[in-house]
Backbone as a ProteinNet text record, in pm:
[ID]
protein_1_A
[PRIMARY]
MKIVRKVNISQDYYSKDNFSKFFELKVLKTSISRESLNIDLLNAAIFHYTNIERNKFKIPICEFHPILRDTSIIHSAQMKMHDFFNHENPYNPTYRTLNDRVNSIKTEQNRGFSCIGENISDYPILKTDGNKFVVKSLLNNQRYYSIDGLKEIHPFTYDEFAREVVNGWMNSQGHRQNILNPQFKYLGCGAVMYEKKNNSISVPMLQFKITQNFGGDLLRGFRMKNTDKKIRIIKK
[TERTIARY]
888.3	756.5	724.6	701.6	698	578.8	597.3	505.7	452.6	357.3	254.6	186.6	180.6	141.8	86.8	-33.6	-76.6	-19.6	-90.7	-54.9	5.2	109	194.7	81.8	-42.7	-131.3	-116.8	-36.6	-23.8	53.8	143.1	235.6	155.9	81	-5.3	-42.9	-63.8	-120.2	-40.3	101.7	236.4	275.4	251.7	274.2	309.6	410.6	428.2	326.8	303	209.1	54.7	47.1	-100.5	-110.5	-43.6	-8.8	-140.1	-161.4	-259.4	-390.3	-397.5	-504	-592.6	-473.9	-486.4	-654.9	-626.4	-757.1	-867.5	-884.8	-985.4	-1088.1	-988.6	-1072.6	-1171.3	-1274.2	-1397	-1407.8	-1346.1	-1337.3	-1282.1	-1210.8	-1175.8	-1293.8	-1404	-1523.9	-1620.1	-1577.7	-1635	-1620.1	-1705.6	-1687.6	-1624.4	-1481.9	-1438	-1517.7	-1477.3	-1510.2	-1464.9	-1467.3	-1420.8	-1423.4	-1545.4	-1581	-1524.7	-1490.1	-1458.2	-1309.4	-1242.6	-1172.8	-1017.3	-1003.7	-899	-763.7	-673.7	-550.3	-428.7	-431.7	-373.8	-363.4	-536	-592.4	-561.8	-560.1	-567	-432.1	-346.9	-159.6	-122.1	-202.8	-139.5	-242.9	-366.3	-373.9	-306.6	-305.3	-204.5	-88.8	-17.3	109.6	110.6	-27	-40.9	-79.2	-156	-139	-45.1	40.5	188.6	244	241	281.1	260.1	98.8	36.6	77.1	120.4	156	320.2	366.5	500.8	492.3	420.6	419.6	364.6	312.3	223.6	327.3	437	568.5	690.4	645.7	755.7	901.3	817.4	937.9	931.5	991.7	985.2	929.2	847.5	737.7	842.2	820.4	872.2	848.4	934.5	936.8	872.2	739.5	757.3	830.6	890.5	994.1	885.1	896.7	851.7	881.1	1040.7	1051	1000.9	979.3	945.4	782.3	704.9	588	574.2	652.1	668.7	715	841.6	821.3	726.1	687	573	450	427.5	302.7	358.8	468.5	519.6	500.2	555.7	518.9	381.1	307.7	135.1	88.9	147.6	91.7	112.2	278	344.3	284.8	210.9	132.5	38.1	-39.1	-155.8	-156.1	-75.3	-72	-4.6	44.4	71.8	30.1	-59.8	-150.1	-40.2	20.7	114.2	129.5	160.9	118.8	273.3	395.7	520.6	621.9	713	795.7	913.2	906.4	1000.9	911.9	943	862.2	947.3	905.5	954.7	920.2	846.3	812.5	839.7	961	1004.1	1146.2	1254.1	1394.8	1451.9	1368.5	1381.3	1322.8	1241.3	1174.4	1146	1276.7	1258.4	1272	1344.3	1353	1308.7	1317.1	1298.5	1423.1	1550.3	1684.2	1658.4	1630	1563.1	1505.8	1367.8	1310.8	1356.2	1423	1458.5	1564.1	1651.7	1767.4	1698.3	1595.4	1483	1469.9	1422.7	1391.7	1476.7	1587.4	1651.6	1707.1	1733.9	1801.5	1931.3	2011.4	2125.8	2078.6	1968.8	1919.9	1885.3	1827.9	1801.1	1867.3	1960	2044.5	2055.3	1922.3	1903.6	1913.8	1916.9	1881.7	1943.5	2030.3	2098.9	2050.2	1914.9	1832.3	1685	1670.9	1514.9	1453.2	1315.5	1236.4	1092.8	997.2	881.9	756.2	634.7	544.2	442.9	341.9	252.5	124.9	6.4	-88.2	-215.3	-318.8	-397	-532.2	-617.4	-726.8	-851	-942.3	-1097.3	-1155	-1238.9	-1293.5	-1428.9	-1466.5	-1603.4	-1566.5	-1671.2	-1653	-1727.1	-1665.3	-1740.8	-1741.1	-1619.6	-1582.2	-1490.1	-1512	-1463.3	-1587	-1748.3	-1831	-1846.2	-1993.6	-2000.5	-2115.4	-2129.6	-2258.3	-2321.7	-2415.5	-2481.4	-2469.9	-2484	-2475.2	-2626.9	-2673.2	-2772.9	-2758.9	-2830.2	-2816.4	-2977.6	-2935.8	-3041.3	-3020.1	-3109.5	-3116.4	-2952.9	-2901.1	-2766	-2657	-2677.3	-2591.5	-2572.5	-2496.1	-2429.6	-2456.7	-2487	-2493.8	-2492.1	-2416.2	-2361.6	-2466.9	-2523.4	-2562.7	-2559.9	-2567.2	-2538	-2601.2	-2534.2	-2598.5	-2722	-2823.9	-2976.4	-3029.2	-2935.7	-3041.4	-3077.9	-3035.1	-3139.4	-3043.7	-2932.7	-2809.3	-2704.9	-2740.5	-2651	-2490.3	-2421.6	-2238.4	-2180.9	-2122.5	-2082.8	-1924.4	-1893.7	-1747.5	-1663.8	-1551.4	-1489.3	-1471.8	-1463.8	-1436.5	-1304.8	-1236.9	-1082.9	-1029.4	-1075.4	-1028.7	-1013.4	-1128	-1166.3	-1062.1	-1048.3	-929.4	-854.2	-743.3	-648.3	-592.8	-716.4	-670.5	-688.7	-750.7	-755.5	-657.7	-588.8	-466.9	-341.8	-341.4	-251.8	-238.3	-377.6	-428.5	-349.1	-400.3	-372.8	-183.2	-129.7	28	73.4	7.3	56.5	22.5	-97.5	-77.1	-33.9	55.4	153.9	323	378.9	519.8	626.3	605.4	750.8	697.5	538.9	517.5	531.4	499.5	513.1	627.5	727.9	860.7	916.2	897	888	849.8	690.3	649.8	691.9	777.8	826.2	1015.4	1038.8	1171.8	1216.5	1308.7	1372.1	1450.8	1522.5	1627.6	1568.4	1432.3	1352	1341	1368.9	1339	1244.9	1227.4	1145.4	1044.9	914.8	833.9	731.7	700.5	614.8	526	372.6	298.6	209.1	160.3	140	0.8	-128.7	-213.2	-253.9	-316.2	-361.8	-455.9	-590.9	-730.8	-728.9	-788.9	-805.9	-915.8	-964.7	-1070.6	-1028.5	-1068.9	-1011	-1159.2	-1161	-1223.4	-1246.8	-1392.8	-1427.8	-1516.7	-1483.7	-1561	-1715.5	-1721.2	-1863.8	-1974.7	-1905.4	-2036.4	-1988.4	-2038.8	-2082.7	-2005.9	-1963.7	-1894.4	-1745.9	-1642.6	-1557.1	-1533.1	-1437.3	-1453.7	-1342.8	-1382.2	-1269.2	-1179.1	-1051.2	-976.4	-829.1	-767.5	-634.8	-500.1	-383.8	-285.6	-250.8	-131.9	-100	43.4	165.6	264.6	314.5	396.9	444.2	614.3	687.2	861.3	877.7	1002.6	1089.6	1223	1252.7	1404.3	1433.1	1617.5	1713.7	1738.6	1846.7	1928.1	1946	1892.8	1993.1	2131.7	2163.7	2312.5	2329.9	2464.5	2555.4	2601.7	2608.9	2649.1	2563	2570.3	2469.5	2430.6	2460.4	2387.7	2423.3	2272.8	2282.1	2319.9	2411.1	2440.2	2402.9	2357.7	2295.5	2421.7	2544.8	2664.3	2711.7	2655.9	2709.4	2661.8	2739	2707.8	2631.1	2651	2633.1	2454.7	2384.7	2261.5	2201.4	2102.1	1999.8	1859.2	1801.1	1676.7	1607.2	1498.3	1419	1275.3	1232.5	1117.3	1018.4	901.7	750.8	664
1426.4	1361.3	1251	1292.7	1164.9	1106.6	968.7	856.4	849.4	869.4	864.8	766.4	655.8	580.3	524.6	573.7	570.2	441	338.6	181.8	90.4	41.5	-51.5	-162.5	-175.9	-277	-356.8	-334.8	-314.2	-457.8	-428.6	-570.7	-733.4	-702	-840	-934.5	-802.4	-850.1	-938.6	-920.8	-986.3	-1095	-1122	-1234.2	-1385.8	-1432.3	-1576.5	-1647.1	-1652	-1771.6	-1716.6	-1608.3	-1568.6	-1559.6	-1582.5	-1564.4	-1673.1	-1766.6	-1853.8	-1819.4	-1730.9	-1691	-1549.5	-1494.7	-1341	-1365.4	-1441.7	-1448.3	-1476.5	-1540.7	-1591	-1472	-1371.8	-1214.2	-1173	-1186.1	-1133.7	-992.7	-896.8	-772.5	-741.5	-841.1	-873.1	-801.6	-895.2	-905.8	-769.1	-658	-550.1	-442.1	-375.5	-264.4	-135.8	-113	-2.3	165.9	178.1	351.8	433.9	561.8	672.1	687.3	628.4	672.4	572.3	498.3	352.6	271.5	364.6	332.1	242.9	93.3	48.2	49.3	138.1	150.5	15.8	-3.1	-85.5	-264.8	-268.2	-373.9	-418.5	-253	-271.3	-291.7	-207.6	-246.4	-381.6	-468.6	-583.4	-688.7	-662.4	-753.9	-710.3	-619.5	-589.5	-682.5	-651.1	-717.2	-913.3	-900	-1088.9	-1141.7	-1053	-1060.2	-1134.3	-1011.7	-980.7	-1144	-1193.4	-1278	-1445.3	-1420.8	-1494.9	-1556.5	-1448.5	-1458	-1525	-1483.1	-1541.3	-1693.4	-1739.5	-1833.5	-1927.8	-1875.2	-1931.9	-2006.4	-1939.3	-1944.1	-1990.3	-2055.4	-2094.4	-2046.9	-1893.1	-1794.3	-1788.3	-1765.2	-1719.1	-1631.4	-1608.7	-1478.6	-1394.2	-1251.7	-1184.3	-1135.6	-1112.2	-1078.9	-899.6	-885.5	-753.3	-692.2	-555.8	-443.8	-300.9	-256.5	-142.8	-29.2	-42.2	122.7	77.6	-1.9	-14.9	7.8	-18.1	43.7	164.6	229.2	350.1	483.5	387.2	476.9	466.1	347	348	426.9	452.8	550.8	720.1	758.2	837.7	926.6	791.2	839	843.8	749.5	803.1	912.1	927.4	1051.8	1174.8	1187.9	1289.1	1291.7	1179.2	1176.4	1250.8	1215.9	1277.4	1415.3	1422.8	1602.7	1685.7	1653.6	1697.5	1704.6	1599	1560.2	1529.6	1418.4	1347.5	1189	1145.8	973.4	944.8	900.5	898.9	810.3	747.1	702.3	820.6	931.5	1011.8	1176.5	1216.6	1337.8	1457.2	1559.5	1649.6	1803.4	1737.3	1838.6	1879.4	1720.9	1764.6	1684	1738.9	1700.3	1567.9	1565.1	1483	1329.5	1345.1	1196.7	1163.8	1272.1	1274.4	1118.9	1015.8	901	798.7	712.6	553.1	558.4	596.5	609.2	673.9	816.3	905.4	912	824.6	777.4	697.9	600.5	524.4	559.9	619.7	699.4	812.1	878.3	961.7	904.5	744.3	712.5	612.8	611.6	468.6	478.6	352.3	380.2	336.5	330.2	266.2	108.2	87	-79.2	-96.5	-20.5	-61.6	33.9	-40.9	30.5	29.6	5.5	-26.2	-160	-210.2	-314.8	-272.9	-413.2	-442.9	-386.4	-426.1	-349.6	-289	-212.8	-202.7	-177.1	-181.5	-173.2	-116.5	-48.9	16.5	-36.3	-55.9	-72.3	41.1	86	219.1	181.5	238	189.9	338	362.2	427.2	390.6	377.1	315	333.7	339.7	380.9	286.2	317	168.4	128.8	218.9	153.5	38.4	-60.6	-163.2	-112.2	-36.5	31.1	-47	-141	-215.1	-98.1	23.5	103.6	147.4	138.3	185.9	292.2	373.6	537.9	504.7	607.3	575.8	711.7	704.4	831.6	815.5	973.5	972.1	991.5	939.4	997.1	1018.3	1098.5	1145.9	1096.8	991	930.1	939.8	1035.3	1037.4	1102.7	1180.6	1261.1	1171.8	1046.6	963.9	975.5	975.2	978.2	822.9	766.5	647.8	620.6	528.3	506	442.4	454.8	363.1	324.1	232.1	221.6	360.2	381.9	486.5	483.6	380.8	338.6	383.3	360.8	379.1	285.4	138.8	35.6	-57.8	-41.6	-129.9	-30.4	-68.6	-3.9	-52	63.6	5.4	27.7	-91.1	-70.5	-87.5	-24.7	-19.1	-177.6	-192.9	-296.7	-342.4	-461.4	-500.7	-506.5	-501.5	-488.2	-595.8	-739.1	-827.5	-822.1	-778.3	-780.9	-651.2	-522.3	-406	-477.6	-562.2	-559.7	-672	-753.5	-859.6	-791.8	-688	-608.3	-532.1	-458.4	-422.4	-480.7	-586.6	-698	-763.6	-787.1	-874.7	-753.1	-646.6	-507.6	-519.2	-516.1	-525.7	-655.6	-773.1	-909	-912.7	-821.4	-804.6	-719.1	-633.6	-537.5	-614.1	-646	-652.3	-666.8	-500.2	-459.9	-479.3	-432.6	-440.9	-632	-698.4	-848.2	-873.3	-860.5	-867.9	-825	-701.5	-690.3	-774.2	-838.5	-917.6	-1042	-1080.5	-1225	-1231.9	-1135.1	-1094.3	-1171.5	-1304.5	-1347.6	-1304.1	-1190.8	-1099	-1018.5	-977	-882.9	-999.6	-943	-1099.1	-948.3	-862	-768.6	-685.1	-648	-573.3	-475.1	-405.4	-304	-198	-190.5	-157	-45	66.5	184.5	276.8	277.2	295.1	450.1	542.8	657.4	674.7	740.4	762.8	912.8	934.2	1066.4	1099.9	1212	1244.2	1282.2	1207.2	1246.1	1280.9	1421.8	1496.5	1412.9	1414.8	1316	1460.8	1453.7	1543.7	1496	1359.1	1313.3	1365.9	1375.7	1358.6	1483.7	1518	1666.3	1646	1499.2	1504.2	1438.1	1431.1	1336.9	1192.4	1117.6	977.5	963.4	866.6	816.7	697.4	745.2	646.2	646.6	536	543.5	564.2	606.9	593.2	493.1	388.7	283.6	263.7	233.1	234.9	94.1	4	-84.8	-104.9	-121.7	-121.8	-244	-297.5	-429.1	-375.4	-471.2	-471.9	-587.5	-605.4	-710.1	-741.9	-807.5	-824.2	-728.1	-739.2	-606.1	-551.7	-431	-394.5	-356.6	-379.7	-375.3	-188.8	-161.8	14.3	77.2	215.4	315.8	364.4	411.1	491	470.6	466.1	410.2	555.6	532.5	675.5	635.4	751.2	712.7	698.5	694.3	658.6	530.6	461.1	342.9	235.6	162.3	68.2	-72.8	-75.5	-189.3	-209.9	-49.2	-54.9	-46	-118.3	-132.9	-92.4	-15.1	39.1	6	-79.4	-157.1	-79.3	-13.6	116.2	33.2	41.4	-10.9	45.7
793.6	804.8	920.9	1054.3	1130.7	1149.1	1145.2	1175	1307.6	1338.4	1497.9	1495.6	1606.6	1614.7	1753.2	1823.3	1973.2	2018.6	1962.5	1982	1876.5	1928.6	1809.1	1765	1705.8	1729.3	1581.5	1470.1	1379.4	1376.2	1428.1	1459.8	1495	1552.7	1550.5	1417.2	1324.3	1201.5	1066.5	1179.3	1096.7	1178.7	1276	1338.6	1258	1242.7	1164.2	1248.6	1364	1403.5	1392.5	1333.2	1291.4	1164.7	1071.3	960.9	882.1	934.4	843.8	899.4	1011.1	1086	1019	984.7	938.3	836	763.2	678.1	716.5	857	900.3	1018	1028.7	1085.5	1002.6	1073	1020.2	982.2	1055.3	995.1	825.5	807.6	653.7	571.4	617.3	533	532.4	613.1	619.9	492.8	493.8	374.2	419.4	322.6	383.6	369.7	488.8	505.4	583.6	516.5	563	748.2	774.8	899.2	1008.1	948.6	1054.6	1044.6	928.7	853.7	937.1	928.3	983.8	909.2	881.1	803.9	831.2	910.5	974.7	925.2	921.3	889	715.4	679.1	503.3	459.2	517.3	489.7	498.9	593.8	616.2	536.6	533.1	374.5	273.5	213.1	95.4	143.3	210.6	274	238.2	290.5	279.2	190.5	77.4	-64.4	-133.8	-138.7	-205.8	-152	-35.8	14.6	-76.2	-41.4	-108	-260.7	-365.8	-477.9	-471	-382.3	-389.8	-349.1	-238.4	-221.7	-332.5	-403	-543.6	-623	-622.1	-687.2	-640.2	-513.1	-422.9	-433.4	-385.9	-332.6	-181.4	-150.1	7.6	57.5	144.4	161.9	226.3	221.8	262.6	410.2	482.9	641.4	664.5	744.7	755.2	816.1	790.9	832.9	872.3	993.8	1017.8	936.1	890.2	817.7	682	613.4	462.9	471.3	614	646.5	595	719.8	708.1	608.2	494.7	386.3	284.1	290.2	232.2	254.9	407.3	449.3	418.8	385.1	388.6	255.9	154.6	39.1	-45.3	-9.5	14.9	63.1	175.1	229.9	141.8	108.7	8	-142.3	-178.5	-298.4	-289.3	-173.7	-152	-137.8	-53	-8.8	-124.9	-214.1	-325.1	-459.5	-462.6	-553.9	-708.2	-695.1	-755	-775.7	-868.3	-889	-934.4	-865	-936	-824.6	-858.1	-760.6	-705.3	-794.6	-742.4	-718.8	-598.6	-537.1	-531	-653	-686.2	-579.5	-514.6	-390	-276.9	-198.7	-127.8	-150.4	-129.3	-145	-37.4	109.1	201	157.5	56.3	70.3	-129.5	-188.8	-315.4	-396.2	-364.8	-398.8	-319.9	-342.5	-214.9	-122.6	-222.9	-109.1	-12.1	-42.1	33.5	158	102	221.2	306.3	288.8	361.5	468.2	399.9	498.7	572.4	540.4	622.3	774.4	773.2	865.9	956.8	906.6	969.7	1078.9	1139.2	1299.8	1329.3	1456.8	1431.6	1461.7	1492.3	1476.7	1348.6	1260.4	1131.5	1024.3	954.4	907.8	769.5	712.2	556	472.3	347.2	284.4	174.4	132.8	33.1	-133.6	-136.3	-302.1	-220.4	-276.3	-268.5	-385.4	-376.7	-470.9	-419.4	-529.4	-500.9	-591.4	-533	-643.7	-600.6	-661.1	-614.1	-713.3	-620.2	-721.9	-670.9	-726.1	-705.7	-726.6	-637.5	-676.3	-568.3	-646.3	-569.6	-460.3	-394.8	-306.5	-351.7	-438.2	-475.6	-603.5	-623.3	-702.3	-822.9	-921.8	-1036.3	-1137.2	-1171.8	-1249.4	-1377.3	-1378.1	-1441.8	-1502.9	-1479.1	-1550.2	-1469.4	-1549.9	-1489.1	-1413.4	-1334.3	-1206.2	-1149.6	-1070.4	-1036.2	-885.6	-813.7	-681	-636.6	-528.9	-490	-340	-268.7	-158.9	-43.3	28.4	79.9	251.9	314.2	492.4	513.4	402.4	433.4	433	357.4	308.5	190.4	109	-38.3	-53.4	-186.2	-213.4	-336.3	-435.7	-544.8	-633.4	-730.7	-805.9	-975.9	-1029.7	-1194.7	-1250.9	-1344.1	-1448	-1458.5	-1451.5	-1486.5	-1332.5	-1243.5	-1093.7	-1053.8	-1112.9	-1031.8	-972	-968.8	-894.8	-785.3	-671.3	-600.4	-581.3	-607.9	-583.8	-467.3	-389.6	-269.8	-255	-147.5	-135.5	-146.9	-146	-155.8	37.1	36	177.4	172.8	297	356.6	256.3	246.4	177.8	42.1	-38.8	-166.8	-228.8	-126.4	-201.8	-204	-143.1	-106.3	-200.6	-230.7	-344.9	-470.9	-484.2	-611.1	-650.9	-573.2	-622.3	-624.3	-551.6	-584.3	-714.6	-735.8	-903.6	-1014.8	-955.4	-1061	-1051.4	-965.7	-959.7	-1074	-1004.3	-1076.8	-1259.7	-1275.2	-1428.4	-1488.5	-1418	-1450.6	-1477.2	-1544.4	-1609.5	-1439.6	-1505.6	-1374.2	-1242.1	-1191.3	-1050.6	-1000.5	-1112.4	-1068.1	-1055.9	-1138.4	-1139.4	-970.7	-964.6	-753.3	-702.4	-734.3	-569.8	-614.7	-709.6	-718.8	-735.8	-687.8	-689.5	-563.4	-610.3	-482.9	-392.5	-457.9	-359.1	-256.8	-279.3	-147.5	-19.8	76.7	178.6	297.6	291.8	375.7	308.3	315.2	279.5	407.8	341.4	381.3	317.6	377.7	283.5	326.6	259.6	306.6	253.5	294	204	252.9	182.8	256.6	159.8	215.1	176.6	120.6	16.5	-51	-112.1	-133.2	-254.5	-370.7	-458.3	-579.9	-661	-751.7	-786.2	-951.5	-971.6	-1083.7	-1164.9	-1293.3	-1386.5	-1427.4	-1425.3	-1437.5	-1343.2	-1191.8	-1075.6	-966.4	-897.3	-851.1	-697.4	-632.3	-538.8	-565.1	-485.2	-518.8	-474.4	-573.8	-519.9	-416.9	-308.1	-221.5	-293.3	-264.5	-338.5	-230.4	-257.2	-162.4	-295.2	-224.7	-280.5	-201.5	-294	-184	-249.1	-127.7	-181.4	-134	-184.5	-103.7	-171.3	-40.3	-36.3	-3.1	-80.4	-82.1	-18.4	34.3	84.2	79.3	57.1	32.1	200.9	156.9	307.8	382.1	518.4	623.7	612.5	584.5	568.6	731.7	742	863.4	889.6	782.4	724.8	786.7	825.1	873.5	766	642.8	552.1	423.1	348.9	189.5	121.8	54.9	-14.9	-173.7	-263.1	-400.4	-471.5	-455.6	-518.2	-480.5	-393.7	-351.9	-419.8	-497.5	-619.4	-542.5	-402.8	-356	-370.5	-328.7	-326.4	-459.7	-528.9	-604.8	-590.7	-679	-658.5	-772.7	-713.3	-857	-829.4	-926	-910.8	-1023.5	-981.7	-1087	-1091
[MASK]
++++++++++++++++++++++++++++++++++++++++++++++++++++++++++++++++++++++++++++++++++++++++++++++++++++++++++++++++++++++++++++++++++++++++++++++++++++++++++++++++++++++++++++++++++++++++++++++++++++++++++++++++++++++++++++++++++++++++++++

C-alpha cells in the first residue's frame, strides 16, 4: 500500500519552531466535514494533544517521524477497507502486525526503532455524547438533531475531535501507558474517514479509524525481525 502525498505540507505542522503556535491556527476551530477535510491537520492535532499529555507528566515529548505517520495511515486505511478494528490485520499478511507494517516501508535512511507501540480508536465526527439523534434533509443537506428534533447536533472541530480522542486514550489504562511511556521517542498519527452503518437511522454515520504509532530509539540495523528479542512491541 503506497502512501502518496502531492505536497508535503504536513511537516510544517510538526516543526519544533511552530509547536507553540500550532494551536493558534484558526483552522483548528473549523468543523470537520467530508467536503473540506484537512487530514494532515487532524493527524497533527492528535499528535500535539498526545504530547501535551506527556508534557503534563514531565515526560519528554515525542518527535514526529514520517514512517510512524505512514504506518498509522496504512493501518487505519486497512481497518476501513476490510471493516475490522484490531491491532492485527487478518486480511493482508504484509501488514499483519505493527512490526510488519514498519518493515514494509522502512528505508536505508530510516531503519526502525528499538521498541514500538500502537493505540487505535474509532470515533464519530458528531458531538452526540452517545445520545440518539434524528436526521433531517434541508436544502439537500443532511443535518442532525436531538431525538426531540429541537437541538441541532454539530460535528467536532479539528481541535475538539483531537482532544476527545486523546482524552479517551488517557482514560484507558493500556492506551495511557503507551502515551506516557518514556521509552518512546517518536510518534506519528493517521486517521481515515469512513461511513459507519447505524441501525437506528437510515443514513450512515461519518467516523474516523485512528491509529497512532510510537517508536523508541532509532536502530542502526536494517530489518526488524519477529524473532529479534531487542524489539519490543507494545499494543493497547
